[in-house]
Amino acid sequence: MAAAPAAVAAAAAASLSLFAYYLLFGRSGSKFPWTRTTGADDRRTRRKGLVEAVGNTPLIRINSLSDATGCEILGKAEFLNPGGSVKDRVAVKIIEEALKSGDLVCGGVVTEGSAGSTAISLATVAPAYGCRCHVVIPDDAAVEKSQIIEALGATVERVRPVSITHRDHFVNIARRRALEANIASAQREPNDIQTNGSAYVDTKTLNSKQTNGSAHASSEVPDTGKCCPNSDSKGGFFADQFENMANYQVHYEWTGPEIWKQTKGTVHAFVAAAGTGGTIAGVSRYLKEMNRNVRCFLMDPPGSGLFNKVTRGVMYTKEEAEGKRLKNPFDTITEGIGINRVTANFMMAELDGAYRGTDREAVEMSRFLLRRDGLFVGSSSAMNCVGAVRVARDLGPGHTIVTILCDSGMRHLSKFFNDEYLANHGLTPTATGLEFLDQ
């Protein structure tokens, strides 16, 4: 009979040890801490290939901004994706949807017009699917972006910045490159009619019919001498990040749910800038579906017309009204955000309001975050953090506010983090705290 008390004592000790282990290590939210290495957590610790390394980025507390405002200001650290930005998600979704539909085949070339981040992400991800990449980039974008893309093995075509209505806007050129790749492929197989992404190609007439929904599509196929390589061409696919709804969908199906889960549904507000509009549209719509009380805001850079579109219903920017329109409709040192048209992706956004930021605020914020938090972020991330502070001040202490840390400063060295460049534009940072937001 002595064995029974001993067994009870052993069981009690085991239970006590288990309880202590739970208190120490069970703070992840899992009911049973030993299950932490399975399922989603297993995917975080060991993933199958590059593509599975995209997403599930951490949501980090930005201590300096949180302490200054009395709110929990959280940044979705998208710069930790393998390609270094939030656009990795978009690249994965666009390519997978195109392969699934047959618009893109293994060995084909993905073309895109991009100011940098999407191009880098496509160049990073495409080889994992057995595809090549050809990007067209405005020549005023930071030069290191082109260097990164070329180092990744993609073809880079730098062109002068012009309006989206111009046939030689970088997006329109990228569309033509896909068409040229389709024609090259079709000519090698004259009996095969290609239907690939953005173009229908009839090899007898070489006429094209645009099917990707862009309002600025051009059916001309000029002999530019820069078309995609065709020696082994298997056709082209124009990613069309601005109008391709896979952009919005990936943030609705993936980024938004991650934010909701990571905040355990306690998020009060979300704020982000928009370029293509996919991130702010997908995240805002998902969060609103989960809780209609979550407030979502746009943060707009100089020269962009979206602030007035959201607040007044009219696409308008003072730079155009005052005759100051420069070579780029949204001429600013912040790259990848700001636009003067409503994309199909942005139309899906559910917003409660908008804020405007300045180049100086973005520069000062980036240096503040580097000094105070060790966060080395790019221009769009800095602008988003300016927006987060604005929202926090308007809502008051005690709220949880999420924004996107789109990319790091590593691809902004020649302009945004170049002292000489900033001095030439009168943007040398001088602030010691957040006083630049009070001006």
GROMACS .gro file of C-alpha atoms in nm:
model
  439
    1MET     CA    1   0.000   0.000   0.000
    2ALA     CA    2   0.303   0.227   0.038
    3ALA     CA    3   0.326   0.250  -0.337
    4ALA     CA    4   0.002   0.444  -0.365
    5PRO     CA    5   0.108   0.752  -0.165
    6ALA     CA    6   0.438   0.750  -0.355
    7ALA     CA    7   0.253   0.744  -0.685
    8VAL     CA    8   0.027   1.025  -0.573
    9ALA     CA    9   0.329   1.227  -0.461
   10ALA     CA   10   0.503   1.166  -0.794
   11ALA     CA   11   0.193   1.269  -0.985
   12ALA     CA   12   0.158   1.583  -0.775
   13ALA     CA   13   0.523   1.671  -0.834
   14ALA     CA   14   0.482   1.617  -1.206
   15SER     CA   15   0.172   1.834  -1.212
   16LEU     CA   16   0.351   2.106  -1.020
   17SER     CA   17   0.645   2.092  -1.258
   18LEU     CA   18   0.412   2.107  -1.557
   19PHE     CA   19   0.229   2.405  -1.409
   20ALA     CA   20   0.559   2.585  -1.346
   21TYR     CA   21   0.670   2.512  -1.702
   22TYR     CA   22   0.344   2.653  -1.832
   23LEU     CA   23   0.388   2.973  -1.632
   24LEU     CA   24   0.741   3.018  -1.758
   25PHE     CA   25   0.707   2.916  -2.121
   26GLY     CA   26   0.338   2.914  -2.201
   27ARG     CA   27   0.301   3.286  -2.271
   28SER     CA   28   0.272   3.233  -2.642
   29GLY     CA   29  -0.102   3.183  -2.607
   30SER     CA   30  -0.084   2.811  -2.673
   31LYS     CA   31  -0.282   2.600  -2.426
   32PHE     CA   32  -0.012   2.337  -2.431
   33PRO     CA   33   0.340   2.480  -2.461
   34TRP     CA   34   0.486   2.162  -2.604
   35THR     CA   35   0.281   2.215  -2.918
   36ARG     CA   36   0.464   2.535  -3.004
   37THR     CA   37   0.689   2.365  -3.261
   38THR     CA   38   0.403   2.241  -3.475
   39GLY     CA   39   0.174   2.401  -3.731
   40ALA     CA   40   0.229   2.772  -3.792
   41ASP     CA   41   0.513   2.791  -3.540
   42ASP     CA   42   0.694   2.506  -3.716
   43ARG     CA   43   0.662   2.702  -4.039
   44ARG     CA   44   0.829   2.994  -3.865
   45THR     CA   45   1.125   2.791  -3.740
   46ARG     CA   46   1.181   2.562  -4.039
   47ARG     CA   47   1.038   2.640  -4.380
   48LYS     CA   48   1.049   2.458  -4.709
   49GLY     CA   49   1.230   2.677  -4.956
   50LEU     CA   50   1.243   3.050  -5.019
   51VAL     CA   51   0.873   3.098  -5.089
   52GLU     CA   52   0.766   2.962  -4.752
   53ALA     CA   53   1.001   3.212  -4.587
   54VAL     CA   54   0.778   3.496  -4.710
   55GLY     CA   55   0.530   3.635  -4.459
   56ASN     CA   56   0.461   3.570  -4.090
   57THR     CA   57   0.681   3.869  -4.012
   58PRO     CA   58   0.696   3.990  -3.651
   59LEU     CA   59   0.485   4.274  -3.519
   60ILE     CA   60   0.721   4.485  -3.310
   61ARG     CA   61   0.652   4.756  -3.056
   62ILE     CA   62   0.816   5.082  -3.162
   63ASN     CA   63   0.921   5.180  -2.813
   64SER     CA   64   1.010   5.545  -2.870
   65LEU     CA   65   0.683   5.632  -3.044
   66SER     CA   66   0.474   5.425  -2.802
   67ASP     CA   67   0.631   5.591  -2.499
   68ALA     CA   68   0.593   5.938  -2.650
   69THR     CA   69   0.223   5.899  -2.729
   70GLY     CA   70   0.092   5.668  -2.459
   71CYS     CA   71  -0.033   5.431  -2.730
   72GLU     CA   72   0.097   5.093  -2.839
   73ILE     CA   73   0.244   5.174  -3.180
   74LEU     CA   74   0.331   4.850  -3.357
   75GLY     CA   75   0.521   4.805  -3.682
   76LYS     CA   76   0.474   4.503  -3.907
   77ALA     CA   77   0.841   4.427  -3.983
   78GLU     CA   78   0.805   4.348  -4.354
   79PHE     CA   79   1.170   4.433  -4.414
   80LEU     CA   80   1.244   4.087  -4.268
   81ASN     CA   81   1.098   3.910  -4.571
   82PRO     CA   82   1.367   3.733  -4.781
   83GLY     CA   83   1.344   3.997  -5.055
   84GLY     CA   84   1.352   4.272  -4.796
   85SER     CA   85   1.006   4.424  -4.833
   86VAL     CA   86   0.630   4.386  -4.809
   87LYS     CA   87   0.625   4.333  -5.187
   88ASP     CA   88   0.751   3.977  -5.145
   89ARG     CA   89   0.395   3.879  -5.058
   90VAL     CA   90   0.265   4.041  -5.374
   91ALA     CA   91   0.527   3.876  -5.591
   92VAL     CA   92   0.442   3.531  -5.455
   93LYS     CA   93   0.068   3.579  -5.502
   94ILE     CA   94   0.092   3.726  -5.852
   95ILE     CA   95   0.323   3.453  -5.980
   96GLU     CA   96   0.129   3.169  -5.818
   97GLU     CA   97  -0.203   3.296  -5.956
   98ALA     CA   98  -0.052   3.338  -6.302
   99LEU     CA   99   0.094   2.987  -6.298
  100LYS     CA  100  -0.235   2.845  -6.176
  101SER     CA  101  -0.433   3.016  -6.453
  102GLY     CA  102  -0.180   2.928  -6.722
  103ASP     CA  103  -0.106   3.293  -6.799
  104LEU     CA  104   0.255   3.218  -6.700
  105VAL     CA  105   0.448   2.896  -6.758
  106CYS     CA  106   0.769   2.767  -6.609
  107GLY     CA  107   1.050   2.917  -6.812
  108GLY     CA  108   0.847   3.226  -6.899
  109VAL     CA  109   0.946   3.583  -6.818
  110VAL     CA  110   0.763   3.803  -6.567
  111THR     CA  111   0.776   4.171  -6.659
  112GLU     CA  112   0.693   4.465  -6.435
  113GLY     CA  113   0.723   4.841  -6.417
  114SER     CA  114   0.831   4.933  -6.066
  115ALA     CA  115   1.009   5.204  -5.869
  116GLY     CA  116   1.208   4.930  -5.703
  117SER     CA  117   1.060   4.717  -5.427
  118THR     CA  118   0.819   4.507  -5.634
  119ALA     CA  119   1.088   4.461  -5.896
  120ILE     CA  120   1.332   4.334  -5.632
  121SER     CA  121   1.069   4.098  -5.492
  122LEU     CA  122   0.980   3.957  -5.833
  123ALA     CA  123   1.348   3.912  -5.917
  124THR     CA  124   1.392   3.732  -5.583
  125VAL     CA  125   1.091   3.504  -5.611
  126ALA     CA  126   1.068   3.429  -5.985
  127PRO     CA  127   1.363   3.185  -5.998
  128ALA     CA  128   1.200   2.978  -5.723
  129TYR     CA  129   0.919   2.912  -5.972
  130GLY     CA  130   1.154   2.848  -6.265
  131CYS     CA  131   1.081   3.184  -6.426
  132ARG     CA  132   1.286   3.483  -6.537
  133CYS     CA  133   1.226   3.850  -6.466
  134HIS     CA  134   1.248   4.170  -6.671
  135VAL     CA  135   1.183   4.498  -6.493
  136VAL     CA  136   1.148   4.854  -6.618
  137ILE     CA  137   1.241   5.116  -6.362
  138PRO     CA  138   1.244   5.500  -6.372
  139ASP     CA  139   1.599   5.628  -6.387
  140ASP     CA  140   1.551   5.865  -6.094
  141ALA     CA  141   1.497   5.577  -5.851
  142ALA     CA  142   1.783   5.503  -5.613
  143VAL     CA  143   2.058   5.339  -5.819
  144GLU     CA  144   2.117   5.062  -5.564
  145LYS     CA  145   1.773   4.924  -5.647
  146SER     CA  146   1.881   4.857  -6.005
  147GLN     CA  147   2.207   4.708  -5.881
  148ILE     CA  148   2.020   4.470  -5.650
  149ILE     CA  149   1.783   4.360  -5.927
  150GLU     CA  150   2.070   4.295  -6.166
  151ALA     CA  151   2.261   4.104  -5.898
  152LEU     CA  152   1.953   3.883  -5.859
  153GLY     CA  153   1.984   3.789  -6.227
  154ALA     CA  154   1.695   3.990  -6.367
  155THR     CA  155   1.709   4.218  -6.670
  156VAL     CA  156   1.685   4.587  -6.577
  157GLU     CA  157   1.568   4.858  -6.814
  158ARG     CA  158   1.599   5.214  -6.678
  159VAL     CA  159   1.383   5.477  -6.850
  160ARG     CA  160   1.304   5.845  -6.802
  161PRO     CA  161   1.008   5.927  -6.575
  162VAL     CA  162   0.694   6.039  -6.761
  163SER     CA  163   0.321   6.048  -6.692
  164ILE     CA  164   0.129   5.719  -6.682
  165THR     CA  165  -0.066   5.845  -6.983
  166HIS     CA  166   0.256   5.847  -7.189
  167ARG     CA  167   0.326   5.536  -7.392
  168ASP     CA  168   0.681   5.527  -7.256
  169HIS     CA  169   0.588   5.533  -6.888
  170PHE     CA  170   0.782   5.250  -6.722
  171VAL     CA  171   0.460   5.056  -6.655
  172ASN     CA  172   0.347   5.078  -7.018
  173ILE     CA  173   0.691   4.971  -7.142
  174ALA     CA  174   0.683   4.670  -6.910
  175ARG     CA  175   0.346   4.575  -7.055
  176ARG     CA  176   0.493   4.586  -7.405
  177ARG     CA  177   0.787   4.372  -7.301
  178ALA     CA  178   0.549   4.093  -7.199
  179LEU     CA  179   0.370   4.127  -7.531
  180GLU     CA  180   0.701   4.110  -7.719
  181ALA     CA  181   0.794   3.793  -7.531
  182ASN     CA  182   0.458   3.643  -7.624
  183ILE     CA  183   0.509   3.730  -7.989
  184ALA     CA  184   0.860   3.581  -7.988
  185SER     CA  185   0.723   3.261  -7.838
  186ALA     CA  186   0.432   3.247  -8.081
  187GLN     CA  187   0.660   3.299  -8.382
  188ARG     CA  188   0.856   2.993  -8.283
  189GLU     CA  189   0.533   2.793  -8.283
  190PRO     CA  190   0.327   2.952  -8.562
  191ASN     CA  191   0.032   2.721  -8.507
  192ASP     CA  192   0.006   2.808  -8.141
  193ILE     CA  193  -0.210   3.100  -8.034
  194GLN     CA  194  -0.076   3.236  -7.709
  195THR     CA  195  -0.299   3.373  -7.437
  196ASN     CA  196  -0.055   3.488  -7.175
  197GLY     CA  197  -0.128   3.742  -6.902
  198SER     CA  198  -0.188   4.080  -7.059
  199ALA     CA  199  -0.196   4.002  -7.430
  200TYR     CA  200  -0.368   3.787  -7.692
  201VAL     CA  201  -0.133   3.722  -7.980
  202ASP     CA  202  -0.240   3.616  -8.330
  203THR     CA  203   0.077   3.524  -8.519
  204LYS     CA  204  -0.076   3.611  -8.857
  205THR     CA  205  -0.157   3.971  -8.776
  206LEU     CA  206   0.049   4.025  -8.458
  207ASN     CA  207  -0.232   4.235  -8.323
  208SER     CA  208  -0.275   4.247  -7.947
  209LYS     CA  209  -0.583   4.265  -7.733
  210GLN     CA  210  -0.525   4.394  -7.381
  211THR     CA  211  -0.703   4.193  -7.115
  212ASN     CA  212  -0.554   4.312  -6.788
  213GLY     CA  213  -0.791   4.600  -6.723
  214SER     CA  214  -0.543   4.886  -6.743
  215ALA     CA  215  -0.692   5.212  -6.852
  216HIS     CA  216  -0.364   5.312  -7.018
  217ALA     CA  217  -0.287   5.002  -7.222
  218SER     CA  218  -0.122   5.044  -7.559
  219SER     CA  219  -0.157   4.785  -7.833
  220GLU     CA  220   0.149   4.905  -8.024
  221VAL     CA  221   0.452   4.679  -8.036
  222PRO     CA  222   0.742   4.903  -8.140
  223ASP     CA  223   1.079   4.769  -8.251
  224THR     CA  224   1.281   4.909  -7.963
  225GLY     CA  225   1.565   4.663  -7.964
  226LYS     CA  226   1.512   4.605  -7.593
  227CYS     CA  227   1.257   4.329  -7.595
  228CYS     CA  228   1.292   4.034  -7.365
  229PRO     CA  229   1.537   3.759  -7.472
  230ASN     CA  230   1.365   3.523  -7.713
  231SER     CA  231   1.618   3.251  -7.781
  232ASP     CA  232   1.437   3.023  -7.542
  233SER     CA  233   1.128   3.232  -7.487
  234LYS     CA  234   0.828   3.063  -7.334
  235GLY     CA  235   0.617   3.375  -7.334
  236GLY     CA  236   0.579   3.671  -7.105
  237PHE     CA  237   0.346   3.775  -6.828
  238PHE     CA  238   0.292   4.135  -6.720
  239ALA     CA  239   0.259   4.136  -6.342
  240ASP     CA  240   0.070   4.468  -6.340
  241GLN     CA  241   0.093   4.525  -5.965
  242PHE     CA  242  -0.121   4.841  -5.982
  243GLU     CA  243  -0.427   4.676  -6.134
  244ASN     CA  244  -0.373   4.306  -6.065
  245MET     CA  245  -0.615   4.218  -5.784
  246ALA     CA  246  -0.383   3.947  -5.655
  247ASN     CA  247  -0.207   4.241  -5.488
  248TYR     CA  248  -0.510   4.333  -5.279
  249GLN     CA  249  -0.603   3.969  -5.220
  250VAL     CA  250  -0.270   3.868  -5.067
  251HIS     CA  251  -0.300   4.138  -4.802
  252TYR     CA  252  -0.665   4.054  -4.737
  253GLU     CA  253  -0.593   3.681  -4.709
  254TRP     CA  254  -0.253   3.698  -4.544
  255THR     CA  255  -0.124   4.028  -4.400
  256GLY     CA  256  -0.453   4.138  -4.244
  257PRO     CA  257  -0.513   3.805  -4.067
  258GLU     CA  258  -0.156   3.807  -3.935
  259ILE     CA  259  -0.206   4.153  -3.782
  260TRP     CA  260  -0.537   4.049  -3.629
  261LYS     CA  261  -0.385   3.736  -3.478
  262GLN     CA  262  -0.070   3.909  -3.354
  263THR     CA  263  -0.269   4.181  -3.177
  264LYS     CA  264  -0.521   3.921  -3.052
  265GLY     CA  265  -0.794   4.137  -3.199
  266THR     CA  266  -0.707   4.440  -2.987
  267VAL     CA  267  -0.601   4.668  -3.275
  268HIS     CA  268  -0.781   5.005  -3.272
  269ALA     CA  269  -0.632   5.164  -3.585
  270PHE     CA  270  -0.426   5.092  -3.894
  271VAL     CA  271  -0.240   5.353  -4.099
  272ALA     CA  272  -0.027   5.323  -4.413
  273ALA     CA  273   0.067   5.505  -4.729
  274ALA     CA  274  -0.039   5.380  -5.071
  275GLY     CA  275   0.144   5.325  -5.397
  276THR     CA  276  -0.044   5.050  -5.577
  277GLY     CA  277  -0.296   5.054  -5.290
  278GLY     CA  278  -0.286   4.679  -5.236
  279THR     CA  279  -0.158   4.679  -4.878
  280ILE     CA  280  -0.389   4.943  -4.737
  281ALA     CA  281  -0.686   4.798  -4.925
  282GLY     CA  282  -0.638   4.437  -4.822
  283VAL     CA  283  -0.551   4.506  -4.460
  284SER     CA  284  -0.820   4.770  -4.405
  285ARG     CA  285  -1.095   4.558  -4.552
  286TYR     CA  286  -0.999   4.252  -4.348
  287LEU     CA  287  -0.971   4.444  -4.020
  288LYS     CA  288  -1.303   4.616  -4.082
  289GLU     CA  289  -1.469   4.281  -4.143
  290MET     CA  290  -1.333   4.153  -3.814
  291ASN     CA  291  -1.434   4.467  -3.623
  292ARG     CA  292  -1.615   4.762  -3.779
  293ASN     CA  293  -1.475   4.986  -3.505
  294VAL     CA  294  -1.117   4.949  -3.624
  295ARG     CA  295  -1.025   5.283  -3.781
  296CYS     CA  296  -0.813   5.281  -4.096
  297PHE     CA  297  -0.624   5.580  -4.235
  298LEU     CA  298  -0.419   5.673  -4.540
  299MET     CA  299  -0.083   5.851  -4.501
  300ASP     CA  300  -0.008   6.047  -4.818
  301PRO     CA  301   0.330   6.191  -4.928
  302PRO     CA  302   0.388   6.522  -5.113
  303GLY     CA  303   0.247   6.554  -5.463
  304SER     CA  304   0.004   6.264  -5.429
  305GLY     CA  305  -0.365   6.325  -5.489
  306LEU     CA  306  -0.500   6.046  -5.270
  307PHE     CA  307  -0.539   6.261  -4.957
  308ASN     CA  308  -0.792   6.480  -5.132
  309LYS     CA  309  -0.955   6.179  -5.296
  310VAL     CA  310  -1.019   6.026  -4.951
  311THR     CA  311  -1.115   6.345  -4.769
  312ARG     CA  312  -1.294   6.538  -5.047
  313GLY     CA  313  -1.376   6.283  -5.312
  314VAL     CA  314  -1.164   6.464  -5.572
  315MET     CA  315  -0.824   6.360  -5.706
  316TYR     CA  316  -0.626   6.678  -5.660
  317THR     CA  317  -0.280   6.793  -5.555
  318LYS     CA  318  -0.163   7.153  -5.513
  319GLU     CA  319   0.159   7.086  -5.708
  320GLU     CA  320  -0.047   7.050  -6.024
  321ALA     CA  321  -0.283   7.338  -5.945
  322GLU     CA  322   0.003   7.580  -5.891
  323GLY     CA  323   0.183   7.481  -6.208
  324LYS     CA  324   0.469   7.318  -6.020
  325ARG     CA  325   0.430   6.974  -6.171
  326LEU     CA  326   0.774   6.826  -6.221
  327LYS     CA  327   0.896   6.536  -6.431
  328ASN     CA  328   0.731   6.295  -6.189
  329PRO     CA  329   0.365   6.360  -6.095
  330PHE     CA  330   0.445   6.279  -5.733
  331ASP     CA  331   0.800   6.416  -5.716
  332THR     CA  332   0.924   6.339  -5.364
  333ILE     CA  333   1.220   6.169  -5.201
  334THR     CA  334   0.986   5.898  -5.072
  335GLU     CA  335   0.987   5.617  -5.326
  336GLY     CA  336   0.711   5.367  -5.395
  337ILE     CA  337   0.424   5.564  -5.239
  338GLY     CA  338   0.199   5.840  -5.367
  339ILE     CA  339  -0.001   5.840  -5.687
  340ASN     CA  340  -0.241   6.057  -5.883
  341ARG     CA  341  -0.488   5.799  -6.002
  342VAL     CA  342  -0.716   5.548  -5.833
  343THR     CA  343  -0.601   5.193  -5.899
  344ALA     CA  344  -0.826   4.888  -5.895
  345ASN     CA  345  -0.649   4.778  -5.577
  346PHE     CA  346  -0.695   5.109  -5.395
  347MET     CA  347  -1.065   5.107  -5.477
  348MET     CA  348  -1.103   4.813  -5.238
  349ALA     CA  349  -0.978   5.013  -4.937
  350GLU     CA  350  -1.214   5.100  -4.651
  351LEU     CA  351  -1.081   5.419  -4.497
  352ASP     CA  352  -1.196   5.651  -4.220
  353GLY     CA  353  -0.972   5.940  -4.317
  354ALA     CA  354  -0.629   6.049  -4.437
  355TYR     CA  355  -0.321   6.240  -4.327
  356ARG     CA  356  -0.056   6.423  -4.523
  357GLY     CA  357   0.316   6.407  -4.457
  358THR     CA  358   0.620   6.595  -4.585
  359ASP     CA  359   0.963   6.489  -4.704
  360ARG     CA  360   1.121   6.657  -4.401
  361GLU     CA  361   0.898   6.463  -4.163
  362ALA     CA  362   0.996   6.137  -4.330
  363VAL     CA  363   1.368   6.217  -4.312
  364GLU     CA  364   1.352   6.332  -3.950
  365MET     CA  365   1.143   6.030  -3.848
  366SER     CA  366   1.390   5.787  -4.006
  367ARG     CA  367   1.679   5.938  -3.809
  368PHE     CA  368   1.474   5.947  -3.489
  369LEU     CA  369   1.388   5.577  -3.519
  370LEU     CA  370   1.750   5.490  -3.590
  371ARG     CA  371   1.879   5.682  -3.288
  372ARG     CA  372   1.611   5.576  -3.044
  373ASP     CA  373   1.506   5.226  -3.155
  374GLY     CA  374   1.786   5.102  -3.379
  375LEU     CA  375   1.535   5.076  -3.662
  376PHE     CA  376   1.697   5.141  -4.001
  377VAL     CA  377   1.392   5.191  -4.222
  378GLY     CA  378   1.326   5.326  -4.570
  379SER     CA  379   1.137   5.637  -4.673
  380SER     CA  380   0.790   5.481  -4.698
  381SER     CA  381   0.831   5.311  -4.359
  382ALA     CA  382   0.931   5.644  -4.204
  383MET     CA  383   0.629   5.816  -4.358
  384ASN     CA  384   0.405   5.542  -4.218
  385CYS     CA  385   0.547   5.604  -3.871
  386VAL     CA  386   0.472   5.975  -3.908
  387GLY     CA  387   0.115   5.870  -3.977
  388ALA     CA  388   0.109   5.639  -3.676
  389VAL     CA  389   0.204   5.926  -3.443
  390ARG     CA  390  -0.062   6.149  -3.600
  391VAL     CA  391  -0.326   5.883  -3.543
  392ALA     CA  392  -0.207   5.824  -3.186
  393ARG     CA  393  -0.229   6.193  -3.104
  394ASP     CA  394  -0.579   6.219  -3.248
  395LEU     CA  395  -0.713   5.905  -3.078
  396GLY     CA  396  -0.539   5.970  -2.748
  397PRO     CA  397  -0.348   5.739  -2.511
  398GLY     CA  398  -0.441   5.377  -2.458
  399HIS     CA  399  -0.494   5.274  -2.821
  400THR     CA  400  -0.316   5.010  -3.026
  401ILE     CA  401  -0.207   5.137  -3.366
  402VAL     CA  402  -0.047   4.925  -3.639
  403THR     CA  403   0.153   5.041  -3.939
  404ILE     CA  404   0.378   4.879  -4.199
  405LEU     CA  405   0.758   4.889  -4.193
  406CYS     CA  406   0.774   4.829  -4.567
  407ASP     CA  407   1.148   4.797  -4.618
  408SER     CA  408   1.483   4.885  -4.461
  409GLY     CA  409   1.712   5.176  -4.541
  410MET     CA  410   1.954   4.948  -4.727
  411ARG     CA  411   1.796   5.027  -5.064
  412HIS     CA  412   1.777   5.403  -4.995
  413LEU     CA  413   2.146   5.483  -4.944
  414SER     CA  414   2.209   5.703  -5.247
  415LYS     CA  415   1.921   5.943  -5.182
  416PHE     CA  416   1.721   5.917  -4.861
  417PHE     CA  417   2.029   5.838  -4.648
  418ASN     CA  418   2.275   6.049  -4.847
  419ASP     CA  419   2.379   6.362  -4.656
  420GLU     CA  420   2.486   6.550  -4.968
  421TYR     CA  421   2.166   6.469  -5.153
  422LEU     CA  422   1.952   6.583  -4.860
  423ALA     CA  423   2.155   6.902  -4.818
  424ASN     CA  424   2.103   6.987  -5.185
  425HIS     CA  425   1.728   6.957  -5.129
  426GLY     CA  426   1.726   7.150  -4.803
  427LEU     CA  427   1.637   6.840  -4.602
  428THR     CA  428   1.933   6.799  -4.367
  429PRO     CA  429   1.787   6.652  -4.045
  430THR     CA  430   1.825   6.870  -3.735
  431ALA     CA  431   1.562   6.751  -3.486
  432THR     CA  432   1.658   6.591  -3.157
  433GLY     CA  433   1.311   6.461  -3.071
  434LEU     CA  434   0.966   6.459  -3.232
  435GLU     CA  435   0.940   6.837  -3.245
  436PHE     CA  436   0.940   6.821  -3.628
  437LEU     CA  437   0.583   6.687  -3.609
  438ASP     CA  438   0.465   7.002  -3.429
  439GLN     CA  439   0.561   7.239  -3.709
   0.00000   0.00000   0.00000
